[in-house]
mmCIF file of C-alpha atoms in Angstrom:
data_model
loop_
_atom_site.group_PDB
_atom_site.id
_atom_site.type_symbol
_atom_site.label_atom_id
_atom_site.label_comp_id
_atom_site.label_asym_id
_atom_site.label_seq_id
_atom_site.Cartn_x
_atom_site.Cartn_y
_atom_site.Cartn_z
ATOM 1 C CA MET K 1274 81.447 91.760 66.061
ATOM 2 C CA ALA K 1275 85.017 92.949 65.770
ATOM 3 C CA VAL K 1276 85.922 95.130 68.816
ATOM 4 C CA VAL K 1277 87.801 98.138 68.475
ATOM 5 C CA PRO K 1278 90.886 98.306 70.918
ATOM 6 C CA LEU K 1279 90.791 100.710 73.545
ATOM 7 C CA LYS K 1280 92.378 104.097 72.121
ATOM 8 C CA ASN K 1281 95.808 105.309 73.256
ATOM 9 C CA MET K 1282 95.278 108.758 74.253
ATOM 10 C CA VAL K 1283 97.287 111.633 72.213
ATOM 11 C CA ARG K 1284 97.719 115.404 72.747
ATOM 12 C CA GLU K 1285 94.235 115.998 70.290
ATOM 13 C CA ASP K 1286 92.672 114.482 73.236
ATOM 14 C CA VAL K 1287 94.340 116.952 75.490
ATOM 15 C CA ASP K 1288 93.354 119.598 73.641
ATOM 16 C CA ARG K 1289 89.547 118.450 73.476
ATOM 17 C CA LEU K 1290 89.254 118.146 77.107
ATOM 18 C CA VAL K 1291 90.887 121.531 77.742
ATOM 19 C CA ALA K 1292 88.490 123.163 75.262
ATOM 20 C CA PHE K 1293 85.052 121.343 76.843
ATOM 21 C CA ILE K 1294 86.370 122.774 80.449
ATOM 22 C CA ARG K 1295 86.856 126.407 79.006
ATOM 23 C CA LYS K 1296 83.617 126.358 77.229
ATOM 24 C CA CYS K 1297 81.648 124.845 80.086
ATOM 25 C CA VAL K 1298 82.740 127.928 82.370
ATOM 26 C CA GLU K 1299 82.339 130.252 79.962
ATOM 27 C CA ASP K 1300 79.020 129.140 79.312
ATOM 28 C CA ALA K 1301 77.767 129.214 83.170
ATOM 29 C CA GLY K 1302 79.203 132.818 83.316
ATOM 30 C CA ALA K 1303 81.520 131.064 86.285
ATOM 31 C CA ASP K 1304 84.600 132.584 87.575
ATOM 32 C CA GLY K 1305 86.763 129.713 87.488
ATOM 33 C CA VAL K 1306 86.580 125.984 88.935
ATOM 34 C CA VAL K 1307 87.097 124.219 91.937
ATOM 35 C CA VAL K 1308 88.273 120.673 92.169
ATOM 36 C CA GLY K 1309 88.645 118.072 95.124
ATOM 37 C CA ILE K 1310 92.209 116.896 95.157
ATOM 38 C CA SER K 1311 93.425 113.805 96.769
ATOM 39 C CA GLY K 1312 96.898 112.896 95.828
ATOM 40 C CA GLY K 1313 95.877 110.322 93.173
ATOM 41 C CA VAL K 1314 96.416 110.550 89.423
ATOM 42 C CA ASP K 1315 92.465 111.309 88.715
ATOM 43 C CA SER K 1316 92.168 114.327 90.563
ATOM 44 C CA ALA K 1317 95.819 115.258 89.498
ATOM 45 C CA VAL K 1318 94.935 115.024 85.880
ATOM 46 C CA VAL K 1319 91.535 117.301 86.043
ATOM 47 C CA VAL K 1320 93.605 119.769 88.040
ATOM 48 C CA LYS K 1321 95.950 120.287 85.600
ATOM 49 C CA LEU K 1322 93.627 120.083 82.748
ATOM 50 C CA CYS K 1323 91.789 123.012 84.377
ATOM 51 C CA ALA K 1324 94.667 125.139 84.893
ATOM 52 C CA ASP K 1325 95.702 124.491 81.186
ATOM 53 C CA ALA K 1326 92.147 125.519 80.367
ATOM 54 C CA LEU K 1327 91.826 128.788 82.483
ATOM 55 C CA GLY K 1328 94.797 129.637 84.075
ATOM 56 C CA GLY K 1329 96.003 128.407 87.430
ATOM 57 C CA ASP K 1330 94.654 131.568 89.018
ATOM 58 C CA ARG K 1331 91.194 130.769 88.006
ATOM 59 C CA VAL K 1332 91.323 127.097 89.619
ATOM 60 C CA LEU K 1333 91.144 126.237 93.423
ATOM 61 C CA ALA K 1334 91.959 122.757 94.417
ATOM 62 C CA VAL K 1335 90.980 121.832 97.789
ATOM 63 C CA PHE K 1336 92.539 119.167 99.502
ATOM 64 C CA MET K 1337 90.309 117.180 102.349
ATOM 65 C CA PRO K 1338 92.179 114.836 104.305
ATOM 66 C CA THR K 1339 90.823 112.612 107.333
ATOM 67 C CA ALA K 1340 93.015 111.029 109.991
ATOM 68 C CA PHE K 1341 94.722 108.287 107.988
ATOM 69 C CA THR K 1342 95.586 110.441 104.865
ATOM 70 C CA PRO K 1343 98.660 109.493 104.155
ATOM 71 C CA ALA K 1344 101.469 112.370 104.309
ATOM 72 C CA GLU K 1345 102.955 111.959 101.305
ATOM 73 C CA ASP K 1346 99.209 112.777 99.736
ATOM 74 C CA TYR K 1347 99.786 116.316 101.581
ATOM 75 C CA ARG K 1348 103.154 116.508 99.957
ATOM 76 C CA HIS K 1349 102.286 115.646 96.478
ATOM 77 C CA THR K 1350 99.030 117.957 96.362
ATOM 78 C CA LYS K 1351 101.021 120.813 97.436
ATOM 79 C CA GLN K 1352 103.862 120.462 95.259
ATOM 80 C CA MET K 1353 101.458 119.630 91.937
ATOM 81 C CA CYS K 1354 99.417 123.072 92.669
ATOM 82 C CA LYS K 1355 102.561 125.163 93.574
ATOM 83 C CA ALA K 1356 104.001 123.707 90.041
ATOM 84 C CA TRP K 1357 101.123 124.591 88.462
ATOM 85 C CA GLY K 1358 100.329 127.862 89.684
ATOM 86 C CA VAL K 1359 96.680 126.437 91.308
ATOM 87 C CA ASN K 1360 95.554 127.825 94.157
ATOM 88 C CA TYR K 1361 95.426 125.642 97.013
ATOM 89 C CA SER K 1362 93.318 125.195 100.092
ATOM 90 C CA ALA K 1363 93.723 122.312 103.010
ATOM 91 C CA ILE K 1364 90.636 121.640 104.819
ATOM 92 C CA SER K 1365 90.579 118.465 107.422
ATOM 93 C CA ILE K 1366 86.570 117.002 107.140
ATOM 94 C CA GLN K 1367 87.772 114.693 110.089
ATOM 95 C CA ALA K 1368 85.771 116.479 112.452
ATOM 96 C CA ALA K 1369 82.524 116.606 110.167
ATOM 97 C CA VAL K 1370 82.882 112.876 109.376
ATOM 98 C CA ASP K 1371 82.733 112.331 113.182
ATOM 99 C CA ALA K 1372 80.159 114.238 113.810
ATOM 100 C CA PHE K 1373 77.698 112.440 111.195
ATOM 101 C CA SER K 1374 79.371 109.204 112.042
ATOM 102 C CA GLY K 1375 78.559 109.761 115.904
ATOM 103 C CA MET K 1376 74.772 110.557 114.895
ATOM 104 C CA LEU K 1377 74.170 107.837 111.834
ATOM 105 C CA LEU K 1378 76.363 104.896 112.554
ATOM 106 C CA THR K 1379 76.181 102.337 115.349
ATOM 107 C CA GLY K 1380 79.615 100.613 114.722
ATOM 108 C CA LYS K 1381 78.419 97.403 113.190
ATOM 109 C CA GLU K 1382 78.550 98.936 109.778
ATOM 110 C CA ALA K 1383 80.907 97.889 106.736
ATOM 111 C CA PRO K 1384 83.374 100.402 106.001
ATOM 112 C CA LEU K 1385 81.693 101.770 103.197
ATOM 113 C CA GLU K 1386 79.218 103.326 105.290
ATOM 114 C CA LYS K 1387 81.884 105.492 106.835
ATOM 115 C CA GLY K 1388 83.257 105.976 103.663
ATOM 116 C CA ASN K 1389 80.168 107.352 101.776
ATOM 117 C CA ILE K 1390 79.667 109.580 104.617
ATOM 118 C CA MET K 1391 83.263 111.232 104.161
ATOM 119 C CA ALA K 1392 82.488 111.368 100.239
ATOM 120 C CA ARG K 1393 79.337 113.408 101.004
ATOM 121 C CA CYS K 1394 81.335 115.608 103.467
ATOM 122 C CA ARG K 1395 83.945 116.615 100.678
ATOM 123 C CA MET K 1396 81.288 117.458 98.536
ATOM 124 C CA VAL K 1397 79.586 119.718 101.169
ATOM 125 C CA VAL K 1398 82.803 121.500 101.240
ATOM 126 C CA LEU K 1399 83.460 121.786 97.364
ATOM 127 C CA TYR K 1400 80.080 123.143 96.843
ATOM 128 C CA ASP K 1401 80.570 125.598 99.431
ATOM 129 C CA LYS K 1402 83.898 126.962 98.112
ATOM 130 C CA ALA K 1403 82.271 126.839 94.710
ATOM 131 C CA LYS K 1404 79.235 128.997 95.741
ATOM 132 C CA LYS K 1405 81.610 131.868 97.450
ATOM 133 C CA GLU K 1406 83.801 131.791 94.384
ATOM 134 C CA ASN K 1407 81.315 131.818 91.756
ATOM 135 C CA SER K 1408 82.869 128.589 90.447
ATOM 136 C CA LEU K 1409 81.921 125.249 88.788
ATOM 137 C CA VAL K 1410 82.695 122.243 90.739
ATOM 138 C CA VAL K 1411 84.556 119.651 88.486
ATOM 139 C CA GLY K 1412 84.309 116.118 89.217
ATOM 140 C CA THR K 1413 87.259 113.546 88.783
ATOM 141 C CA THR K 1414 85.053 110.289 88.255
ATOM 142 C CA ASN K 1415 86.357 108.471 85.268
ATOM 143 C CA ARG K 1416 84.427 106.205 82.596
ATOM 144 C CA SER K 1417 85.279 103.047 84.226
ATOM 145 C CA GLU K 1418 84.169 104.458 87.885
ATOM 146 C CA LEU K 1419 80.990 105.889 86.418
ATOM 147 C CA LEU K 1420 79.913 102.640 84.594
ATOM 148 C CA MET K 1421 80.507 100.294 87.758
ATOM 149 C CA GLY K 1422 79.070 102.809 89.936
ATOM 150 C CA TYR K 1423 82.451 103.243 91.845
ATOM 151 C CA MET K 1424 81.871 106.311 93.161
ATOM 152 C CA THR K 1425 79.379 107.593 96.028
ATOM 153 C CA LYS K 1426 76.003 109.153 95.132
ATOM 154 C CA PHE K 1427 76.068 112.842 96.026
ATOM 155 C CA GLY K 1428 79.467 112.348 96.841
ATOM 156 C CA ASP K 1429 82.527 112.071 94.599
ATOM 157 C CA GLY K 1430 79.912 111.461 92.102
ATOM 158 C CA ALA K 1431 78.586 115.123 92.189
ATOM 159 C CA GLU K 1432 79.862 117.495 89.759
ATOM 160 C CA ASP K 1433 78.917 120.344 87.535
ATOM 161 C CA ILE K 1434 81.446 119.228 84.768
ATOM 162 C CA MET K 1435 82.515 115.840 84.392
ATOM 163 C CA PRO K 1436 85.508 115.819 81.932
ATOM 164 C CA MET K 1437 86.748 112.361 82.606
ATOM 165 C CA ALA K 1438 83.320 110.877 82.021
ATOM 166 C CA LEU K 1439 84.560 109.041 78.371
ATOM 167 C CA VAL K 1440 88.039 108.571 79.355
ATOM 168 C CA TYR K 1441 88.525 105.109 81.185
ATOM 169 C CA LYS K 1442 91.023 104.429 84.196
ATOM 170 C CA THR K 1443 93.929 103.454 81.962
ATOM 171 C CA GLN K 1444 93.827 106.008 79.719
ATOM 172 C CA VAL K 1445 93.771 108.552 82.731
ATOM 173 C CA TRP K 1446 97.373 106.961 83.230
ATOM 174 C CA GLU K 1447 98.172 108.151 79.729
ATOM 175 C CA LEU K 1448 96.718 111.188 80.014
ATOM 176 C CA ALA K 1449 98.944 111.931 83.114
ATOM 177 C CA ARG K 1450 101.822 111.117 81.327
ATOM 178 C CA LEU K 1451 101.083 113.442 78.230
ATOM 179 C CA ILE K 1452 100.446 116.525 80.401
ATOM 180 C CA GLY K 1453 102.924 116.167 82.862
ATOM 181 C CA VAL K 1454 101.550 114.522 86.094
ATOM 182 C CA PRO K 1455 104.761 113.310 88.318
ATOM 183 C CA GLN K 1456 105.197 109.961 88.013
ATOM 184 C CA GLU K 1457 105.225 108.850 91.682
ATOM 185 C CA VAL K 1458 101.601 110.254 91.691
ATOM 186 C CA ILE K 1459 100.928 107.832 88.516
ATOM 187 C CA ASP K 1460 102.467 105.010 90.241
ATOM 188 C CA LYS K 1461 100.449 105.338 93.426
ATOM 189 C CA VAL K 1462 97.943 102.155 94.006
ATOM 190 C CA PRO K 1463 94.590 103.547 93.163
ATOM 191 C CA THR K 1464 92.540 104.002 95.966
ATOM 192 C CA ALA K 1465 89.156 106.067 96.695
ATOM 193 C CA GLY K 1466 90.837 107.067 100.005
ATOM 194 C CA LEU K 1467 87.421 106.040 101.921
ATOM 195 C CA TRP K 1468 89.234 103.814 104.729
ATOM 196 C CA GLU K 1469 92.931 102.900 105.695
ATOM 197 C CA GLY K 1470 94.389 100.157 103.237
ATOM 198 C CA GLN K 1471 91.410 100.728 100.799
ATOM 199 C CA SER K 1472 92.084 99.668 97.077
ATOM 200 C CA ASP K 1473 90.202 100.143 93.953
ATOM 201 C CA GLU K 1474 91.142 96.797 92.367
ATOM 202 C CA GLU K 1475 90.884 94.696 95.451
ATOM 203 C CA GLU K 1476 87.396 95.687 96.083
ATOM 204 C CA MET K 1477 86.095 95.366 92.644
ATOM 205 C CA GLY K 1478 88.079 91.974 92.179
ATOM 206 C CA ILE K 1479 89.751 93.027 88.726
ATOM 207 C CA THR K 1480 92.790 94.947 87.690
ATOM 208 C CA TYR K 1481 91.535 97.880 85.553
ATOM 209 C CA HIS K 1482 93.522 96.574 82.512
ATOM 210 C CA ASP K 1483 91.243 93.641 82.116
ATOM 211 C CA LEU K 1484 88.131 95.757 83.395
ATOM 212 C CA ASP K 1485 88.827 98.761 80.976
ATOM 213 C CA ARG K 1486 89.131 96.384 77.971
ATOM 214 C CA ALA K 1487 85.978 94.638 78.981
ATOM 215 C CA LEU K 1488 83.930 98.083 79.387
ATOM 216 C CA ASN K 1489 85.527 99.296 75.877
ATOM 217 C CA ALA K 1490 83.756 96.001 74.262
ATOM 218 C CA PHE K 1491 80.583 96.840 76.401
ATOM 219 C CA ASP K 1492 80.678 100.408 74.876
ATOM 220 C CA GLN K 1493 80.848 99.005 71.425
ATOM 221 C CA GLY K 1494 77.755 96.579 71.853
ATOM 222 C CA ALA K 1495 79.940 93.521 72.410
ATOM 223 C CA SER K 1496 78.144 89.945 73.718
ATOM 224 C CA ASP K 1497 79.245 88.857 77.102
ATOM 225 C CA ALA K 1498 81.611 86.316 75.156
ATOM 226 C CA GLU K 1499 82.896 89.056 73.129
ATOM 227 C CA MET K 1500 83.750 91.384 76.614
ATOM 228 C CA ALA K 1501 85.624 88.401 77.804
ATOM 229 C CA GLU K 1502 87.648 88.127 75.039
ATOM 230 C CA ALA K 1503 88.339 91.628 75.074
ATOM 231 C CA GLY K 1504 89.181 91.579 78.396
ATOM 232 C CA GLY K 1505 91.187 88.453 78.930
ATOM 233 C CA ILE K 1506 88.229 87.223 81.447
ATOM 234 C CA THR K 1507 85.550 84.821 81.946
ATOM 235 C CA ALA K 1508 82.046 85.053 80.391
ATOM 236 C CA GLU K 1509 80.499 84.545 83.906
ATOM 237 C CA ARG K 1510 83.051 87.498 85.012
ATOM 238 C CA ALA K 1511 81.934 89.495 81.795
ATOM 239 C CA ALA K 1512 78.256 88.945 82.715
ATOM 240 C CA GLU K 1513 78.612 90.300 86.382
ATOM 241 C CA ILE K 1514 80.169 93.309 85.036
ATOM 242 C CA ARG K 1515 77.104 93.841 82.531
ATOM 243 C CA GLU K 1516 74.952 93.193 85.475
ATOM 244 C CA GLN K 1517 76.709 95.852 87.996
ATOM 245 C CA ILE K 1518 76.520 98.394 85.153
ATOM 246 C CA ARG K 1519 72.734 97.712 84.626
ATOM 247 C CA ARG K 1520 72.250 98.069 88.413
ATOM 248 C CA MET K 1521 74.249 101.222 88.925
ATOM 249 C CA GLU K 1522 72.392 103.159 86.145
ATOM 250 C CA HIS K 1523 70.643 105.280 88.757
ATOM 251 C CA LYS K 1524 73.891 106.541 89.713
ATOM 252 C CA ARG K 1525 74.258 107.992 86.495
ATOM 253 C CA LEU K 1526 71.021 109.144 85.443
ATOM 254 C CA PRO K 1527 68.919 111.955 87.014
ATOM 255 C CA ALA K 1528 66.219 110.973 89.442
ATOM 256 C CA ARG K 1529 63.448 109.010 87.433
ATOM 257 C CA MET K 1530 59.948 111.342 87.211
ATOM 258 C CA PRO K 1531 56.688 109.881 86.529
ATOM 259 C CA GLU K 1532 56.061 110.016 82.541
#
């Protein structure tokens, strides 16, 4: 089959996402939205889209640092929210993470175990804020993360609205440039911020550039060989990606029930 190349984002895509967010909020009868903002490009794009859709006064961006959160993330999140007229709240989750870690962890676990606790603590904060503000939680999970299961179930994978569900990571960077996200935020190394020094691409063992081209082919029903050609990877790596997508399906679907 002929795989259609990954689409370049244009202004019409921005307009479509803005309209989607606005309609979801209107349909729910909500007063606004709550978004977790990290200092990374994904959350920055979502916050700006929400501000464009609803007006900054109806958007609450919540920054939830831990002890190892870089100082530049504090600065970037505050600057962006101020520039876009968005309500901003900073709430440290370190005490909650420490409490849950002391109760659940033995010290022998991989860093991901504590990272999952962090992600779920953040979602507790967001949903608490959303309830108090009669707002919806807008997620920042993109298409690449969704297919690969690269998010914490009931953590950063929990949301009422998922505007980036069809937008691959490399397209997120394109959207960021279109809507005016600061270049220094766009240029940051992609990280989930779950432990010090963590990097998305290092953890996955592939660049987003190669991964997205392979995922785009997968979404079109391509074979392993066609995914490999599209992504510039081996057929074996393509097969591994396909298997990862299959295994992570439970993160994308509602809980299974008896038929």
